Short mmCIF file of C-alpha atoms in Angstrom, two decimals:
data_model
loop_
_atom_site.label_atom_id
_atom_site.label_comp_id
_atom_site.label_asym_id
_atom_site.label_seq_id
_atom_site.Cartn_x
_atom_site.Cartn_y
_atom_site.Cartn_z
CA UNK A 1118 0.00 0.00 0.00
CA UNK A 1119 2.86 2.37 0.88
CA UNK A 1120 4.59 1.49 -2.41
CA UNK A 1121 1.44 2.41 -4.33
CA UNK A 1122 1.21 5.84 -2.63
CA UNK A 1123 4.86 6.60 -3.46
CA UNK A 1124 4.29 5.86 -7.14
CA UNK A 1125 1.34 8.23 -7.17
CA UNK A 1126 3.66 11.10 -6.18
CA UNK A 1127 6.04 10.59 -9.10
CA UNK A 1128 5.83 13.08 -11.99
CA UNK A 1129 6.71 11.18 -15.15
CA UNK A 1130 6.31 14.14 -17.49
CA UNK A 1131 9.49 15.28 -19.23
CA UNK A 1132 10.73 18.52 -17.62
CA UNK A 1133 10.93 21.63 -19.77
CA UNK A 1134 14.55 22.68 -20.23
CA UNK A 1135 15.12 26.12 -21.66
CA UNK A 1136 17.40 26.40 -24.65
CA UNK A 1137 21.01 27.14 -23.78
CA UNK A 1138 22.68 30.24 -25.25
CA UNK A 1139 25.73 29.72 -27.45
CA UNK A 1140 27.62 32.55 -25.67
CA UNK A 1141 27.32 33.76 -22.09
CA UNK A 1142 23.86 35.05 -21.23
CA UNK A 1143 25.49 38.35 -20.25
CA UNK A 1144 23.01 40.94 -19.07
CA UNK A 1145 23.53 44.45 -20.50
CA UNK A 1146 24.02 47.19 -17.93
CA UNK A 1147 21.59 50.01 -17.05
CA UNK A 1148 19.06 49.44 -19.87
CA UNK A 1149 16.38 52.12 -19.68
CA UNK A 1150 18.66 54.64 -17.93
CA UNK A 1151 20.89 57.53 -18.93
CA UNK A 1152 24.00 55.37 -18.50
CA UNK A 1153 22.93 52.38 -20.59
CA UNK A 1154 25.83 50.34 -21.93
CA UNK A 1155 27.01 50.74 -25.54
CA UNK A 1156 27.01 47.78 -27.94
CA UNK A 1157 30.75 48.11 -28.58
CA UNK A 1158 31.37 48.06 -24.85
CA UNK A 1159 29.07 45.06 -24.48
CA UNK A 1160 31.07 43.16 -27.12
CA UNK A 1161 34.31 43.90 -25.26
CA UNK A 1162 32.77 42.85 -21.94
CA UNK A 1163 31.30 39.70 -23.49
CA UNK A 1164 34.72 38.78 -24.85
CA UNK A 1165 36.25 39.38 -21.42
CA UNK A 1166 33.68 37.06 -19.83
CA UNK A 1167 34.96 34.32 -22.17
CA UNK A 1168 38.61 35.21 -21.46
CA UNK A 1169 39.28 36.05 -25.11
CA UNK A 1170 39.97 39.24 -27.04
CA UNK A 1171 37.06 40.94 -28.86
CA UNK A 1172 38.83 40.25 -32.16
CA UNK A 1173 38.72 36.51 -31.51
CA UNK A 1174 35.08 36.63 -30.37
CA UNK A 1175 34.00 38.56 -33.47
CA UNK A 1176 35.98 36.54 -36.01
CA UNK A 1177 35.16 33.07 -34.63
CA UNK A 1178 31.70 33.41 -33.08
CA UNK A 1179 29.87 36.52 -34.30
CA UNK A 1180 30.99 36.75 -37.94
CA UNK A 1181 29.30 33.48 -39.05
CA UNK A 1182 25.93 34.85 -37.87
CA UNK A 1183 26.16 38.18 -39.69
CA UNK A 1184 23.92 38.56 -42.73
CA UNK A 1185 25.79 41.47 -44.28
CA UNK A 1186 29.37 41.24 -45.50
CA UNK A 1187 31.29 43.45 -43.10
CA UNK A 1188 34.41 41.29 -42.95
CA UNK A 1189 36.61 40.40 -45.90
CA UNK A 1190 38.11 37.59 -43.83
CA UNK A 1191 38.30 36.62 -40.15
CA UNK A 1192 41.96 37.57 -39.65
CA UNK A 1193 43.10 40.64 -37.74
CA UNK A 1194 43.75 42.34 -41.10
CA UNK A 1195 40.22 41.57 -42.24
CA UNK A 1196 38.80 43.00 -39.00
CA UNK A 1197 40.69 46.26 -39.41
CA UNK A 1198 38.01 47.77 -41.64
CA UNK A 1199 35.33 46.78 -39.12
CA UNK A 1200 37.22 48.37 -36.24
CA UNK A 1201 37.60 51.59 -38.25
CA UNK A 1202 33.80 51.69 -38.60
CA UNK A 1203 33.10 50.63 -35.02
CA UNK A 1204 31.01 53.74 -34.28
CA UNK A 1205 28.39 52.31 -36.65
CA UNK A 1206 27.85 49.41 -34.22
CA UNK A 1207 26.26 51.85 -31.75
CA UNK A 1208 24.44 53.76 -34.46
CA UNK A 1209 21.30 53.78 -36.53
CA UNK A 1210 22.14 51.69 -39.60
CA UNK A 1211 22.21 48.16 -40.95
CA UNK A 1212 25.55 47.38 -39.33
CA UNK A 1213 24.17 48.00 -35.82
CA UNK A 1214 21.01 46.03 -36.61
CA UNK A 1215 22.94 43.04 -37.96
CA UNK A 1216 25.22 42.85 -34.92
CA UNK A 1217 22.26 43.24 -32.55
CA UNK A 1218 20.37 40.38 -34.22
CA UNK A 1219 23.46 38.15 -34.24
CA UNK A 1220 24.36 38.82 -30.61
CA UNK A 1221 20.78 38.32 -29.45
CA UNK A 1222 20.81 34.87 -31.06
CA UNK A 1223 24.17 34.02 -29.52
CA UNK A 1224 23.45 35.28 -25.99
CA UNK A 1225 19.66 34.79 -25.80
CA UNK A 1226 19.37 38.40 -24.67
CA UNK A 1227 16.42 40.19 -26.25
CA UNK A 1228 17.11 43.83 -25.44
CA UNK A 1229 20.47 44.54 -27.10
CA UNK A 1230 18.90 46.98 -29.56
CA UNK A 1231 18.67 49.42 -26.64
CA UNK A 1232 22.48 49.54 -26.52
CA UNK A 1233 22.38 51.40 -29.85
CA UNK A 1234 20.56 54.38 -31.35
CA UNK A 1235 18.53 52.28 -33.79
CA UNK A 1236 15.35 53.95 -32.59
CA UNK A 1237 16.80 57.28 -33.81
CA UNK A 1238 17.25 55.96 -37.35
CA UNK A 1239 14.66 58.25 -38.98
CA UNK A 1240 15.03 61.37 -36.85
CA UNK A 1241 18.81 61.92 -36.63
CA UNK A 1242 21.30 61.43 -39.48
CA UNK A 1243 24.46 59.47 -38.61
CA UNK A 1244 26.84 62.21 -39.75
CA UNK A 1245 28.47 63.89 -36.78
CA UNK A 1246 26.55 61.73 -34.32
CA UNK A 1247 29.49 59.92 -32.71
CA UNK A 1248 33.05 60.64 -31.65
CA UNK A 1249 35.69 59.01 -33.85
CA UNK A 1250 37.58 57.73 -30.80
CA UNK A 1251 36.78 56.59 -27.30
CA UNK A 1252 35.90 59.17 -24.64
CA UNK A 1253 35.39 58.50 -20.94
CA UNK A 1254 34.98 59.99 -17.48
CA UNK A 1255 38.00 58.97 -15.42
CA UNK A 1256 36.19 59.75 -12.16
CA UNK A 1257 33.31 57.41 -13.06
CA UNK A 1258 35.77 54.62 -13.79
CA UNK A 1259 37.56 55.20 -10.50
CA UNK A 1260 34.31 55.27 -8.51
CA UNK A 1261 33.11 52.04 -10.11
CA UNK A 1262 36.45 50.35 -9.48
CA UNK A 1263 36.66 51.36 -5.81
CA UNK A 1264 33.04 50.37 -5.14
CA UNK A 1265 33.45 46.99 -6.86
CA UNK A 1266 30.97 47.74 -9.64
CA UNK A 1267 31.21 46.44 -13.19
CA UNK A 1268 33.48 48.52 -15.42
CA UNK A 1269 31.71 49.28 -18.70
CA UNK A 1270 31.28 51.89 -21.45
CA UNK A 1271 28.05 53.93 -21.42
CA UNK A 1272 26.49 54.65 -24.80
CA UNK A 1273 26.11 58.35 -24.07
CA UNK A 1274 29.90 58.79 -23.78
CA UNK A 1275 30.16 58.05 -27.52
CA UNK A 1276 27.80 60.82 -28.66
CA UNK A 1277 29.82 63.72 -30.07
CA UNK A 1278 27.92 66.50 -28.29
CA UNK A 1279 28.19 64.85 -24.87
CA UNK A 1280 31.44 66.29 -23.49
CA UNK A 1281 30.93 66.81 -19.74
CA UNK A 1282 30.13 64.19 -17.09
CA UNK A 1283 26.95 65.39 -15.31
CA UNK A 1284 27.96 63.55 -12.13
CA UNK A 1285 31.52 64.86 -11.73
CA UNK A 1286 31.30 68.11 -13.76
CA UNK A 1287 34.49 67.39 -15.65
CA UNK A 1288 35.30 67.02 -19.31
CA UNK A 1289 35.31 63.54 -20.77
CA UNK A 1290 38.85 62.47 -21.59
CA UNK A 1291 39.98 61.25 -25.00
CA UNK A 1292 43.74 60.84 -24.51
CA UNK A 1293 45.26 57.95 -22.57
CA UNK A 1294 47.12 59.42 -19.55
CA UNK A 1295 49.81 56.73 -19.89
CA UNK A 1296 50.72 56.56 -23.60
CA UNK A 1297 49.23 59.94 -24.61
CA UNK A 1298 47.39 58.35 -27.56
CA UNK A 1299 43.76 58.38 -28.66
CA UNK A 1300 41.98 55.06 -28.16
CA UNK A 1301 39.90 53.48 -30.95
CA UNK A 1302 36.33 52.65 -29.97
CA UNK A 1303 36.82 48.93 -30.58
CA UNK A 1304 39.98 46.99 -31.34
CA UNK A 1305 41.23 43.41 -31.28
CA UNK A 1306 42.28 43.86 -27.61
CA UNK A 1307 39.62 46.26 -26.28
CA UNK A 1308 38.71 46.01 -22.61
CA UNK A 1309 36.35 48.41 -20.80
CA UNK A 1310 38.22 50.80 -18.54
CA UNK A 1311 41.65 50.15 -20.05
CA UNK A 1312 43.66 51.56 -22.94
CA UNK A 1313 43.80 49.11 -25.84
CA UNK A 1314 47.13 50.65 -26.91
CA UNK A 1315 49.18 50.28 -23.72
CA UNK A 1316 46.83 48.47 -21.31
CA UNK A 1317 46.82 51.33 -18.79
CA UNK A 1318 43.93 51.91 -16.40
CA UNK A 1319 41.83 54.94 -17.43
CA UNK A 1320 40.36 55.76 -14.04
CA UNK A 1321 41.75 58.35 -11.67
CA UNK A 1322 40.69 59.57 -8.25
CA UNK A 1323 42.44 62.93 -8.33
CA UNK A 1324 40.56 64.48 -11.25
CA UNK A 1325 37.34 65.50 -9.51
CA UNK A 1326 36.60 69.18 -9.97
CA UNK A 1327 33.74 71.17 -8.49
CA UNK A 1328 31.41 73.08 -10.76
CA UNK A 1329 32.82 76.47 -9.71
CA UNK A 1330 36.42 75.35 -10.14
CA UNK A 1331 35.54 73.89 -13.52
CA UNK A 1332 35.08 77.21 -15.25
CA UNK A 1333 37.29 79.26 -12.90
CA UNK A 1334 40.36 77.26 -13.93
CA UNK A 1335 39.73 78.07 -17.58
CA UNK A 1336 38.36 74.73 -18.68
CA UNK A 1337 34.91 76.10 -19.54
CA UNK A 1338 33.14 79.41 -19.37
CA UNK A 1339 29.96 79.65 -17.32
CA UNK A 1340 27.96 79.90 -20.54
CA UNK A 1341 29.53 76.79 -22.05
CA UNK A 1342 29.21 74.87 -18.77
CA UNK A 1343 25.49 75.71 -18.72
CA UNK A 1344 25.19 74.51 -22.33
CA UNK A 1345 27.12 71.28 -21.76
CA UNK A 1346 25.18 70.48 -18.59
CA UNK A 1347 21.90 70.97 -20.44
CA UNK A 1348 23.09 68.79 -23.36
CA UNK A 1349 24.04 66.00 -20.93
CA UNK A 1350 20.60 66.14 -19.31
CA UNK A 1351 18.50 66.11 -22.49
CA UNK A 1352 20.60 63.46 -24.26
CA UNK A 1353 20.49 61.30 -21.15
CA UNK A 1354 16.71 61.71 -20.89
CA UNK A 1355 16.20 60.63 -24.51
CA UNK A 1356 18.53 57.63 -24.22
CA UNK A 1357 16.82 56.52 -21.00
CA UNK A 1358 13.44 56.67 -22.76
CA UNK A 1359 14.51 54.52 -25.74
CA UNK A 1360 13.03 51.21 -24.45
CA UNK A 1361 9.68 52.88 -23.83
CA UNK A 1362 9.32 54.82 -27.09
CA UNK A 1363 7.63 53.85 -30.32
CA UNK A 1364 10.47 52.52 -32.47
CA UNK A 1365 11.57 54.02 -34.71
CA UNK A 1366 10.54 57.58 -34.03
CA UNK A 1367 9.06 59.11 -37.24
CA UNK A 1368 10.88 62.05 -38.81
CA UNK A 1369 7.51 63.79 -39.28
CA UNK A 1370 7.69 64.66 -35.56
CA UNK A 1371 10.52 67.11 -36.26
CA UNK A 1372 8.63 68.91 -39.03
CA UNK A 1373 5.51 69.10 -36.88
CA UNK A 1374 7.28 70.47 -33.78
CA UNK A 1375 9.35 72.90 -35.83
CA UNK A 1376 6.24 74.28 -37.53
CA UNK A 1377 4.57 74.91 -34.17
CA UNK A 1378 7.74 76.58 -32.84
CA UNK A 1379 7.96 78.91 -35.84
CA UNK A 1380 4.32 79.91 -35.37
CA UNK A 1381 4.85 80.64 -31.66
CA UNK A 1382 8.23 82.40 -31.78
CA UNK A 1383 8.05 84.42 -35.00
CA UNK A 1384 4.34 84.30 -35.86
CA UNK A 1385 4.99 81.95 -38.76
CA UNK A 1386 7.87 83.99 -40.23
CA UNK A 1387 10.34 81.25 -41.15
CA UNK A 1388 13.10 83.67 -42.18
CA UNK A 1389 12.90 85.51 -38.84
CA UNK A 1390 13.02 82.23 -36.94
CA UNK A 1391 16.06 81.09 -38.92
CA UNK A 1392 17.75 84.42 -38.25
CA UNK A 1393 17.22 84.03 -34.49
CA UNK A 1394 18.98 80.65 -34.68
CA UNK A 1395 21.71 81.92 -36.99
CA UNK A 1396 20.79 79.33 -39.64
CA UNK A 1397 20.10 79.60 -43.40
CA UNK A 1398 16.39 79.99 -44.02
CA UNK A 1399 16.48 77.42 -46.85
CA UNK A 1400 17.86 74.84 -44.40
CA UNK A 1401 15.09 75.53 -41.90
CA UNK A 1402 12.54 75.37 -44.73
CA UNK A 1403 13.80 71.89 -45.69
CA UNK A 1404 13.41 70.71 -42.10
CA UNK A 1405 9.94 72.22 -41.68
CA UNK A 1406 8.68 70.55 -44.84
CA UNK A 1407 10.18 67.16 -44.07
CA UNK A 1408 12.69 67.27 -46.92
CA UNK A 1409 15.61 66.74 -44.55
CA UNK A 1410 16.36 66.30 -40.85
CA UNK A 1411 18.90 68.31 -38.81
CA UNK A 1412 22.09 66.81 -37.44
CA UNK A 1413 22.22 66.23 -33.68
CA UNK A 1414 24.16 69.42 -32.91
CA UNK A 1415 21.66 71.60 -34.79
CA UNK A 1416 18.69 69.80 -33.27
CA UNK A 1417 20.14 70.45 -29.82
CA UNK A 1418 20.65 74.12 -30.72
CA UNK A 1419 16.98 74.46 -31.70
CA UNK A 1420 15.78 72.81 -28.49
CA UNK A 1421 18.11 74.92 -26.34
CA UNK A 1422 16.78 78.08 -27.93
CA UNK A 1423 13.19 76.99 -27.33
CA UNK A 1424 14.04 75.75 -23.80
CA UNK A 1425 12.38 72.44 -24.56
CA UNK A 1426 13.89 69.01 -23.99
CA UNK A 1427 14.91 66.89 -26.94
CA UNK A 1428 12.51 64.16 -25.80
CA UNK A 1429 9.53 66.51 -25.77
CA UNK A 1430 10.47 68.06 -29.11
CA UNK A 1431 10.55 64.61 -30.75
CA UNK A 1432 7.64 62.92 -29.01
CA UNK A 1433 5.23 65.37 -27.39
CA UNK A 1434 1.72 65.60 -28.79
CA UNK A 1435 1.34 69.01 -27.13
CA UNK A 1436 4.68 70.59 -27.97
CA UNK A 1437 3.22 74.10 -27.69
CA UNK A 1438 2.84 73.72 -23.92
CA UNK A 1439 6.47 72.63 -23.60
CA UNK A 1440 8.08 75.51 -25.52
CA UNK A 1441 9.31 78.43 -23.41
CA UNK A 1442 9.76 81.42 -25.71
CA UNK A 1443 12.97 83.31 -25.11
CA UNK A 1444 14.69 86.17 -26.86
CA UNK A 1445 18.09 84.94 -25.67
CA UNK A 1446 20.00 83.63 -28.69
CA UNK A 1447 21.14 80.01 -28.59
CA UNK A 1448 24.67 79.20 -27.54
CA UNK A 1449 26.92 79.49 -30.58
CA UNK A 1450 30.66 79.62 -30.15
CA UNK A 1451 31.14 80.64 -33.79
CA UNK A 1452 28.96 83.78 -33.34
CA UNK A 1453 31.34 85.40 -30.86
CA UNK A 1454 32.97 88.58 -32.15
CA UNK A 1455 36.31 87.96 -33.79
CA UNK A 1456 39.25 89.37 -31.86
CA UNK A 1457 42.07 90.84 -33.88
CA UNK A 1458 45.34 89.04 -33.18
CA UNK A 1459 47.81 91.02 -31.09
CA UNK A 1460 51.43 91.45 -32.04
CA UNK A 1461 53.91 88.81 -30.88
CA UNK A 1462 56.64 90.14 -28.57
CA UNK A 1463 59.42 87.88 -29.83
CA UNK A 1464 62.26 88.90 -27.51
CA UNK A 1465 60.15 89.09 -24.36
CA UNK A 1466 58.67 85.64 -24.99
CA UNK A 1467 62.12 84.18 -25.66
CA UNK A 1468 63.50 85.65 -22.43
CA UNK A 1469 60.52 84.31 -20.48
CA UNK A 1470 60.96 80.80 -21.93
CA UNK A 1471 64.69 80.81 -21.14
CA UNK A 1472 63.90 81.85 -17.57
CA UNK A 1473 61.50 78.89 -17.22
CA UNK A 1474 64.10 76.48 -18.63
CA UNK A 1475 66.80 77.71 -16.21
CA UNK A 1476 64.46 77.93 -13.25
CA UNK A 1477 64.54 75.28 -10.56
CA UNK A 1478 60.86 75.79 -9.76
CA UNK A 1479 59.14 72.74 -8.27
CA UNK A 1480 56.84 71.63 -9.69
CA UNK A 1481 57.95 72.86 -13.11
CA UNK A 1482 55.14 74.49 -15.09
CA UNK A 1483 53.55 72.77 -18.07
CA UNK A 1484 53.86 74.51 -21.43
CA UNK A 1485 50.14 75.19 -21.30
CA UNK A 1486 50.57 77.18 -18.07
CA UNK A 1487 53.53 79.10 -19.48
CA UNK A 1488 51.55 80.07 -22.58
CA UNK A 1489 48.62 81.16 -20.41
CA UNK A 1490 50.89 83.38 -18.28
CA UNK A 1491 52.45 84.95 -21.38
CA UNK A 1492 49.04 85.56 -22.92
CA UNK A 1493 49.75 83.80 -26.21
CA UNK A 1494 48.41 80.67 -27.85
CA UNK A 1495 50.65 77.69 -27.17
CA UNK A 1496 50.80 76.82 -30.86
CA UNK A 1497 52.02 80.32 -31.72
CA UNK A 1498 54.85 80.08 -29.19
CA UNK A 1499 55.74 76.60 -30.42
CA UNK A 1500 55.97 77.88 -33.99
CA UNK A 1501 58.61 80.47 -33.00
CA UNK A 1502 60.54 78.56 -30.31
CA UNK A 1503 60.08 74.80 -30.81
CA UNK A 1504 63.27 73.77 -28.96
CA UNK A 1505 62.53 75.82 -25.86
CA UNK A 1506 58.93 74.59 -25.80
CA UNK A 1507 60.02 70.97 -26.07
CA UNK A 1508 62.56 71.47 -23.26
CA UNK A 1509 59.89 72.93 -20.96
CA UNK A 1510 57.49 70.10 -21.79
CA UNK A 1511 60.24 67.51 -21.21
CA UNK A 1512 60.98 68.96 -17.75
CA UNK A 1513 57.30 68.82 -16.85
CA UNK A 1514 56.86 65.24 -18.11
CA UNK A 1515 60.05 64.12 -16.32
CA UNK A 1516 58.82 65.65 -13.07
CA UNK A 1517 55.40 64.03 -13.40
CA UNK A 1518 57.06 60.68 -14.06
CA UNK A 1519 59.35 60.96 -11.04
CA UNK A 1520 56.40 62.09 -8.90
CA UNK A 1521 54.39 59.09 -10.05
CA UNK A 1522 57.26 56.72 -9.21
CA UNK A 1523 57.65 58.36 -5.82
CA UNK A 1524 53.94 58.02 -5.12
CA UNK A 1525 54.03 54.37 -6.20
CA UNK A 1526 56.88 53.72 -3.75
CA UNK A 1527 55.03 55.52 -0.95
CA UNK A 1528 51.84 53.60 -1.78
CA UNK A 1529 53.72 50.28 -1.58
CA UNK A 1530 54.98 51.17 1.90
CA UNK A 1531 51.54 52.35 2.93
CA UNK A 1532 49.95 49.08 1.71
CA UNK A 1533 52.45 47.09 3.78
CA UNK A 1534 51.63 49.13 6.88
CA UNK A 1535 47.86 48.78 6.34
CA UNK A 1536 48.17 45.01 5.86
CA UNK A 1537 50.22 44.68 9.07
CA UNK A 1538 47.61 46.66 10.98
CA UNK A 1539 44.73 44.56 9.63
CA UNK A 1540 46.60 41.34 10.36
CA UNK A 1541 47.20 42.42 13.94
CA UNK A 1542 43.46 42.95 14.22
CA UNK A 1543 42.83 39.47 12.81
CA UNK A 1544 41.23 40.85 9.62
CA UNK A 1545 42.08 39.48 6.20
CA UNK A 1546 43.49 42.35 4.09
CA UNK A 1547 41.13 42.37 1.13
CA UNK A 1548 41.72 44.82 -1.69
CA UNK A 1549 38.59 46.75 -0.76
CA UNK A 1550 39.60 47.16 2.91
CA UNK A 1551 43.14 48.18 2.00
CA UNK A 1552 41.97 50.74 -0.58
CA UNK A 1553 39.64 52.36 1.98
CA UNK A 1554 42.62 53.10 4.22
CA UNK A 1555 44.98 54.30 1.49
CA UNK A 1556 45.80 57.97 0.99
CA UNK A 1557 45.72 57.45 -2.79
CA UNK A 1558 43.56 54.37 -3.44
CA UNK A 1559 43.77 54.94 -7.18
CA UNK A 1560 47.42 53.85 -7.09
CA UNK A 1561 46.25 50.26 -6.63
CA UNK A 1562 45.96 50.25 -10.41
CA UNK A 1563 49.76 50.18 -10.73
CA UNK A 1564 51.28 46.74 -10.93
CA UNK A 1565 53.96 47.47 -8.31
CA UNK A 1566 51.36 48.39 -5.66
CA UNK A 1567 49.12 45.46 -6.57
CA UNK A 1568 52.10 43.11 -6.39
CA UNK A 1569 52.90 44.43 -2.92
CA UNK A 1570 49.33 43.79 -1.80
CA UNK A 1571 49.25 40.30 -3.30
CA UNK A 1572 52.55 39.38 -1.63
CA UNK A 1573 51.26 40.69 1.70
CA UNK A 1574 48.04 38.66 1.29
CA UNK A 1575 50.11 35.57 0.53
CA UNK A 1576 52.18 36.13 3.68
CA UNK A 1577 48.99 36.55 5.70
CA UNK A 1578 47.54 33.27 4.37
CA UNK A 1579 50.83 31.48 4.97
#
């Protein structure tokens, strides 16, 4: 009787087993937010999860699934053309769509289209949409690293008009601080957070600058900072809304909103409206009648003038209630009055440069600071005195290098002291605990400091 009851509890139906993905089922980061991951960054992160280079992942796994012929062959030489066009992977065209479809099949992820601007295909032309090379916020990288978060590449960093991090109020960087080279968006060896040229870490913890300091130090004027902050906000809002919008957005929305704006601002006078924006009236006429669509920088200029967000301008059914009429002209750097060049005081500049070269000032000034003090453009001074300029720059670079080496040595000693203290307290010296006690936690990115920590951890375990 007991045997019969046991048999009744058995479920003889075949269990449903979901289909396995060919590649890691890697979840994209921050979909539906301002900081959503880019597709190129996702490819690099996916390759890293398989412990291979992106070039190997693309040539061996992704290429066979592509419908279009983007690769002449699967060698590194054949991938070179693809890497040169890598911005298209995050864009609005067939290349982005093909890679999205292929990667969704390989990873069983269904939302990779949101890592691109495919939903902008009809409303924004690809020309001038993206930076040619990688840009990043070093402070974001450093924060993510120290907090143990995933290091990745947000899509918004790639957009050409996005130049200031809204969280740290600093310019995005585009030159590797280690090798002083620009970094291609995607290469055979790409890895999020690191330079694909030299392998150096791109995060820093000493580059945070307050909003007031940002323009006071000459990086940006108040007007440009206001413009860049607004651009970051409206681009981020539109990117965050991508998963929830009708895809693709129709280009007729631009013509409709522009027509309403012209009626409100200049009582239907298209020429007057174009004059307020500093644009050719024929160009504005083409946009209003749906014959063409403006590039992203011009679209942003229109929205800034109207004080309406890019999202509302492209999607709102009641755009008239969103527009705030203003007589203040839009921000245009090119419309500033031209300043006549002043004469170049050759002898005075030469004497000043010689004084800097002979000076034992610590720290030695960078050539940029010298040019600022002299009141001349650095390129103008370089044209007249190339040898002196190179000598000043060499002194500055040599000092920075020696300072870095000194800080590395001090950090190694500090790590040893922190580990000893933690060991005496019976606490295992994890990287996170050690970094919290360091004066310069960012120096853990250097191999000498990391080696010191690893040796100390080994001694603790032994």
